[in-house]
Amino acid sequence: MKKKLTALTLAVAMAATMAGCSGSGSQAETEAAETTAAAETEAADPAAEDESTEAASEEAETEAAAGELKTAQEGKLVMVTNAEFPPYEYHEGDEIVGIDAEIAAAIADKLGLELVIEDIAFDSIIPELVSGKADFAMAGMTVTDERKQSVDFSNTYAKASQKVIVQEGSDITTPDDLTGKIVGVQLGTTGDLYVTDLEAEGTTVERFSKGFEAVQALSQGKVDAVVIDEQPAQVFVSQTEGLVILDDSFTDEEYAAAVKKGNTALLNAINDALAELDEAGELDAIVAKYITAE
């Protein structure tokens, strides 16, 4: 306010000076009068400038809000997965299908974005998120403290167990019997993380790029057991003669989507979408579509 009154005083003084030098009706006098009028208007309505500033601020906030949810590709939602993990993600011809693929499509639809699924090695998923090349991951990924150091996880959308697959007649009858054995796992999976802890007790861990490769090694007698998620374990065993799943779980865990650490806007959007899908019963319907038998 003090600055505005000072401007008004200077404007009046300038007008008087110019009027004395040039006489009435001069262009200088007219310009001075206009300056004075403008200053008077501003002084009379100090809220005008505040309203203008507030309007500009609101416009900026609106633009910022609209740009909060930024994705790797404009108009698209890029998901990374490892499509070797039925029934959560696997290839059906040229298409990637499964529980995670359908849930991801439903999330993208709610966000008004086109879903793009990229199939990569499981142990490359987190680096892809950290680099910003992908927006999120759904890959039957279990929430662990180690992974939380690199990514943020959504709310749980499915629960699962790590199961032990062995040949029929094996002397491995419980997870405790894995000590000192050769155990096959898929590289970078939760099974890999947990079985690695057994190495200190004499267990040998054989890591494979794909789950079915580990199961194939078991069938050929190259490993003594395979530790893998329950649902894929059921699929693999149903497709391979002579293999069984132990009754006791190796671990119990929860699946969630992962985003780059600190990407709160996307994380909240995914959580909101999952909540809506869960409330509508769509999550259960998708899971039931792929898991129909014990």
Coordinates of N, CA, C and O in Angstrom, one line a residue, residues 100-189:
D100 N -2.1 -60.4 -14.2 CA -1.5 -59.1 -14.1 C -1.8 -58.3 -15.3 O -2.1 -57.1 -15.2
A101 N -1.8 -58.9 -16.5 CA -2.1 -58.1 -17.7 C -3.5 -57.6 -17.8 O -3.7 -56.4 -18.2
E102 N -4.4 -58.4 -17.3 CA -5.8 -57.9 -17.3 C -6.1 -56.8 -16.2 O -6.8 -55.8 -16.5
I103 N -5.5 -57.0 -15.1 CA -5.6 -56.0 -14.0 C -5.0 -54.7 -14.5 O -5.5 -53.6 -14.3
A104 N -3.8 -54.8 -15.1 CA -3.1 -53.6 -15.6 C -3.9 -52.9 -16.7 O -4.0 -51.6 -16.7
A105 N -4.6 -53.6 -17.5 CA -5.5 -53.0 -18.6 C -6.6 -52.3 -17.9 O -7.0 -51.2 -18.4
A106 N -7.2 -52.9 -16.9 CA -8.3 -52.2 -16.2 C -7.8 -50.9 -15.5 O -8.5 -49.9 -15.5
I107 N -6.6 -50.9 -14.9 CA -6.1 -49.7 -14.3 C -5.9 -48.6 -15.4 O -6.2 -47.5 -15.2
A108 N -5.3 -49.0 -16.5 CA -5.0 -48.0 -17.5 C -6.3 -47.4 -18.1 O -6.4 -46.2 -18.3
D109 N -7.3 -48.3 -18.2 CA -8.6 -47.8 -18.6 C -9.2 -46.8 -17.7 O -9.7 -45.7 -18.1
K110 N -9.1 -47.0 -16.4 CA -9.6 -46.0 -15.4 C -8.8 -44.7 -15.4 O -9.3 -43.7 -15.1
L111 N -7.5 -44.8 -15.8 CA -6.7 -43.6 -15.9 C -6.8 -42.9 -17.2 O -6.2 -41.9 -17.5
G112 N -7.5 -43.5 -18.2 CA -7.7 -42.9 -19.5 C -6.4 -43.0 -20.3 O -6.2 -42.1 -21.2
L113 N -5.6 -44.0 -20.1 CA -4.4 -44.2 -20.8 C -4.3 -45.5 -21.6 O -5.0 -46.5 -21.2
E114 N -3.5 -45.6 -22.6 CA -3.3 -46.8 -23.4 C -2.2 -47.6 -22.7 O -1.1 -47.2 -22.5
L115 N -2.6 -48.9 -22.4 CA -1.6 -49.8 -21.8 C -0.6 -50.3 -22.8 O -1.0 -50.8 -23.9
V116 N 0.7 -50.2 -22.5 CA 1.8 -50.8 -23.3 C 2.5 -51.8 -22.3 O 3.0 -51.4 -21.3
I117 N 2.6 -53.1 -22.7 CA 3.3 -54.1 -21.9 C 4.6 -54.5 -22.6 O 4.6 -54.8 -23.7
E118 N 5.7 -54.4 -21.8 CA 7.0 -54.8 -22.3 C 7.5 -56.0 -21.5 O 7.5 -56.0 -20.3
D119 N 7.9 -57.0 -22.3 CA 8.3 -58.2 -21.7 C 9.9 -58.2 -21.6 O 10.6 -58.1 -22.6
I120 N 10.4 -58.2 -20.3 CA 11.8 -58.2 -20.1 C 12.2 -59.2 -19.1 O 11.4 -59.9 -18.5
A121 N 13.5 -59.4 -18.8 CA 14.0 -60.3 -17.8 C 13.5 -59.8 -16.4 O 13.5 -58.6 -16.2
F122 N 13.2 -60.7 -15.6 CA 12.6 -60.4 -14.3 C 13.6 -59.5 -13.5 O 13.2 -58.5 -12.9
D123 N 14.9 -59.8 -13.5 CA 15.9 -59.0 -12.8 C 16.2 -57.6 -13.4 O 16.9 -56.9 -12.8
S124 N 15.6 -57.3 -14.5 CA 15.7 -56.0 -15.2 C 14.6 -55.1 -14.9 O 14.6 -53.9 -15.3
I125 N 13.5 -55.6 -14.2 CA 12.3 -54.9 -14.0 C 12.5 -53.6 -13.2 O 12.2 -52.5 -13.5
I126 N 13.2 -53.8 -12.0 CA 13.4 -52.7 -11.1 C 14.3 -51.6 -11.8 O 14.0 -50.4 -11.7
P127 N 15.4 -52.0 -12.4 CA 16.3 -51.0 -13.1 C 15.5 -50.2 -14.1 O 15.7 -49.0 -14.3
E128 N 14.5 -50.9 -14.8 CA 13.7 -50.2 -15.8 C 12.9 -49.2 -15.2 O 12.7 -48.1 -15.8
L129 N 12.3 -49.4 -14.0 CA 11.5 -48.4 -13.3 C 12.4 -47.3 -12.8 O 12.0 -46.1 -13.0
V130 N 13.5 -47.6 -12.2 CA 14.4 -46.6 -11.7 C 14.9 -45.6 -12.8 O 15.0 -44.4 -12.5
S131 N 15.1 -46.2 -14.0 CA 15.6 -45.3 -15.1 C 14.5 -44.5 -15.7 O 14.8 -43.5 -16.4
G132 N 13.2 -44.8 -15.3 CA 12.1 -44.0 -15.9 C 11.7 -44.4 -17.3 O 10.8 -43.8 -17.9
K133 N 12.2 -45.5 -17.8 CA 11.8 -46.0 -19.1 C 10.4 -46.7 -19.0 O 9.8 -46.8 -20.1
A134 N 10.0 -47.1 -17.8 CA 8.7 -47.7 -17.7 C 8.0 -47.0 -16.5 O 8.7 -46.5 -15.6
D135 N 6.7 -47.1 -16.5 CA 5.9 -46.4 -15.5 C 5.7 -47.3 -14.2 O 5.8 -46.8 -13.1
F136 N 5.3 -48.5 -14.5 CA 5.1 -49.4 -13.3 C 5.3 -50.9 -13.7 O 5.5 -51.2 -14.9
A137 N 5.3 -51.7 -12.8 CA 5.6 -53.2 -13.0 C 4.5 -54.0 -12.3 O 4.1 -53.7 -11.2
M138 N 4.0 -55.0 -13.0 CA 3.2 -56.0 -12.4 C 3.7 -57.3 -13.0 O 3.7 -57.6 -14.2
A139 N 4.3 -58.2 -12.1 CA 5.0 -59.4 -12.5 C 4.9 -60.4 -11.4 O 5.9 -61.1 -11.2
G140 N 3.8 -60.5 -10.8 CA 3.8 -61.5 -9.6 C 4.9 -61.1 -8.7 O 5.5 -61.9 -8.1
M141 N 5.0 -59.8 -8.5 CA 6.1 -59.3 -7.7 C 5.7 -59.1 -6.2 O 4.8 -58.5 -5.8
T142 N 6.5 -59.8 -5.4 CA 6.3 -59.8 -3.9 C 6.9 -58.5 -3.3 O 8.0 -58.1 -3.6
V143 N 6.2 -58.0 -2.3 CA 6.7 -56.8 -1.5 C 7.7 -57.3 -0.5 O 7.4 -58.2 0.3
T144 N 8.9 -56.8 -0.7 CA 10.0 -57.2 0.3 C 10.7 -55.9 0.7 O 10.7 -54.9 0.0
D145 N 11.4 -56.0 1.9 CA 12.1 -54.8 2.4 C 13.2 -54.4 1.4 O 13.5 -53.2 1.2
E146 N 13.9 -55.4 0.8 CA 15.0 -55.1 -0.1 C 14.5 -54.4 -1.3 O 15.1 -53.4 -1.7
R147 N 13.4 -54.8 -1.9 CA 12.8 -54.1 -3.1 C 12.3 -52.7 -2.7 O 12.3 -51.8 -3.5
K148 N 11.8 -52.5 -1.5 CA 11.3 -51.2 -1.1 C 12.4 -50.1 -1.1 O 12.1 -48.9 -1.1
Q149 N 13.6 -50.6 -1.0 CA 14.7 -49.6 -1.1 C 14.9 -48.9 -2.5 O 15.4 -47.8 -2.6
S150 N 14.3 -49.6 -3.5 CA 14.5 -49.1 -4.8 C 13.1 -48.6 -5.5 O 13.2 -47.7 -6.3
V151 N 12.0 -49.2 -5.0 CA 10.7 -48.8 -5.6 C 9.7 -48.7 -4.5 O 9.9 -49.1 -3.4
D152 N 8.6 -48.1 -4.9 CA 7.4 -48.0 -4.0 C 6.3 -49.0 -4.5 O 6.2 -49.2 -5.7
F153 N 5.6 -49.6 -3.6 CA 4.6 -50.6 -3.9 C 3.2 -50.1 -3.7 O 3.0 -49.3 -2.8
S154 N 2.3 -50.6 -4.5 CA 0.9 -50.3 -4.4 C 0.3 -51.1 -3.3 O 1.0 -51.9 -2.7
N155 N -1.0 -50.9 -3.1 CA -1.7 -51.8 -2.1 C -1.7 -53.2 -2.7 O -1.6 -53.4 -4.0
T156 N -1.8 -54.2 -1.9 CA -1.8 -55.6 -2.4 C -3.0 -55.9 -3.2 O -4.1 -55.5 -2.9
Y157 N -2.8 -56.6 -4.3 CA -3.9 -57.0 -5.2 C -4.1 -58.5 -5.2 O -5.1 -59.0 -5.8
A158 N -3.1 -59.2 -4.7 CA -3.2 -60.7 -4.7 C -2.3 -61.3 -3.6 O -1.3 -60.6 -3.3
K159 N -2.6 -62.4 -3.1 CA -1.8 -63.1 -2.1 C -1.3 -64.4 -2.7 O -2.0 -65.1 -3.5
A160 N -0.1 -64.8 -2.4 CA 0.4 -66.1 -2.9 C 1.4 -66.7 -1.9 O 1.7 -66.2 -0.9
S161 N 1.8 -67.9 -2.3 CA 2.8 -68.7 -1.5 C 3.9 -69.2 -2.4 O 3.7 -69.5 -3.6
Q162 N 5.1 -69.3 -1.8 CA 6.2 -69.9 -2.5 C 6.0 -71.4 -2.2 O 6.0 -71.8 -1.0
K163 N 6.0 -72.2 -3.3 CA 5.8 -73.7 -3.1 C 7.1 -74.4 -3.5 O 7.9 -73.9 -4.3
V164 N 7.2 -75.6 -3.0 CA 8.4 -76.5 -3.4 C 7.8 -77.6 -4.3 O 6.9 -78.3 -3.9
I165 N 8.5 -77.7 -5.5 CA 8.1 -78.8 -6.4 C 9.2 -79.8 -6.4 O 10.4 -79.5 -6.4
V166 N 8.9 -81.1 -6.3 CA 9.9 -82.2 -6.3 C 9.4 -83.3 -7.2 O 8.2 -83.3 -7.6
Q167 N 10.2 -84.3 -7.4 CA 9.8 -85.5 -8.2 C 9.1 -86.4 -7.2 O 9.3 -86.4 -6.0
E168 N 8.1 -87.1 -7.7 CA 7.4 -88.1 -6.9 C 8.4 -89.1 -6.3 O 9.3 -89.5 -6.9
G169 N 8.2 -89.4 -5.0 CA 9.1 -90.3 -4.3 C 10.3 -89.6 -3.7 O 11.2 -90.3 -3.2
S170 N 10.4 -88.3 -3.8 CA 11.6 -87.6 -3.3 C 11.7 -87.7 -1.8 O 10.7 -87.8 -1.1
D171 N 13.0 -87.7 -1.3 CA 13.1 -87.7 0.1 C 12.9 -86.3 0.7 O 13.0 -86.1 1.9
I172 N 12.6 -85.3 -0.1 CA 12.3 -83.9 0.3 C 10.8 -83.9 0.5 O 10.0 -84.0 -0.4
T173 N 10.4 -83.8 1.8 CA 8.9 -83.9 2.1 C 8.4 -82.6 2.8 O 7.2 -82.4 2.9
T174 N 9.4 -81.8 3.2 CA 9.0 -80.5 3.8 C 10.1 -79.4 3.4 O 11.2 -79.8 3.0
P175 N 9.8 -78.2 3.4 CA 10.8 -77.1 3.1 C 12.1 -77.2 3.9 O 13.1 -76.9 3.4
D176 N 12.0 -77.8 5.1 CA 13.2 -77.9 5.9 C 14.2 -78.9 5.3 O 15.4 -78.8 5.6
D177 N 13.7 -79.8 4.4 CA 14.6 -80.8 3.8 C 15.4 -80.2 2.7 O 16.2 -81.0 2.1
L178 N 15.2 -79.0 2.4 CA 16.0 -78.4 1.2 C 17.5 -78.1 1.6 O 18.3 -77.9 0.7
T179 N 17.8 -78.1 2.9 CA 19.1 -77.9 3.3 C 20.1 -78.9 2.7 O 19.8 -80.1 2.8
G180 N 21.1 -78.4 2.1 CA 22.1 -79.3 1.5 C 21.7 -79.9 0.1 O 22.5 -80.6 -0.5
K181 N 20.6 -79.5 -0.4 CA 20.1 -80.0 -1.7 C 20.5 -78.9 -2.8 O 20.9 -77.8 -2.6
I182 N 20.2 -79.4 -4.0 CA 20.3 -78.4 -5.2 C 18.9 -78.0 -5.5 O 18.0 -78.8 -5.9
V183 N 18.7 -76.7 -5.4 CA 17.4 -76.1 -5.6 C 17.4 -75.1 -6.8 O 18.2 -74.2 -6.9
G184 N 16.4 -75.4 -7.7 CA 16.3 -74.5 -8.8 C 15.3 -73.4 -8.6 O 14.3 -73.6 -7.9
V185 N 15.6 -72.1 -9.1 CA 14.7 -71.0 -8.9 C 14.8 -70.1 -10.2 O 15.7 -70.3 -11.0
Q186 N 13.8 -69.2 -10.3 CA 13.9 -68.3 -11.4 C 14.7 -67.1 -11.0 O 14.4 -66.5 -9.9
L187 N 15.6 -66.7 -11.7 CA 16.5 -65.6 -11.4 C 15.8 -64.3 -11.0 O 14.9 -63.8 -11.7
G188 N 16.1 -63.7 -9.8 CA 15.5 -62.5 -9.4 C 14.1 -62.5 -8.8 O 13.6 -61.5 -8.3
T189 N 13.5 -63.7 -8.7 CA 12.2 -63.8 -8.1 C 12.3 -63.9 -6.6 O 13.4 -64.0 -6.0

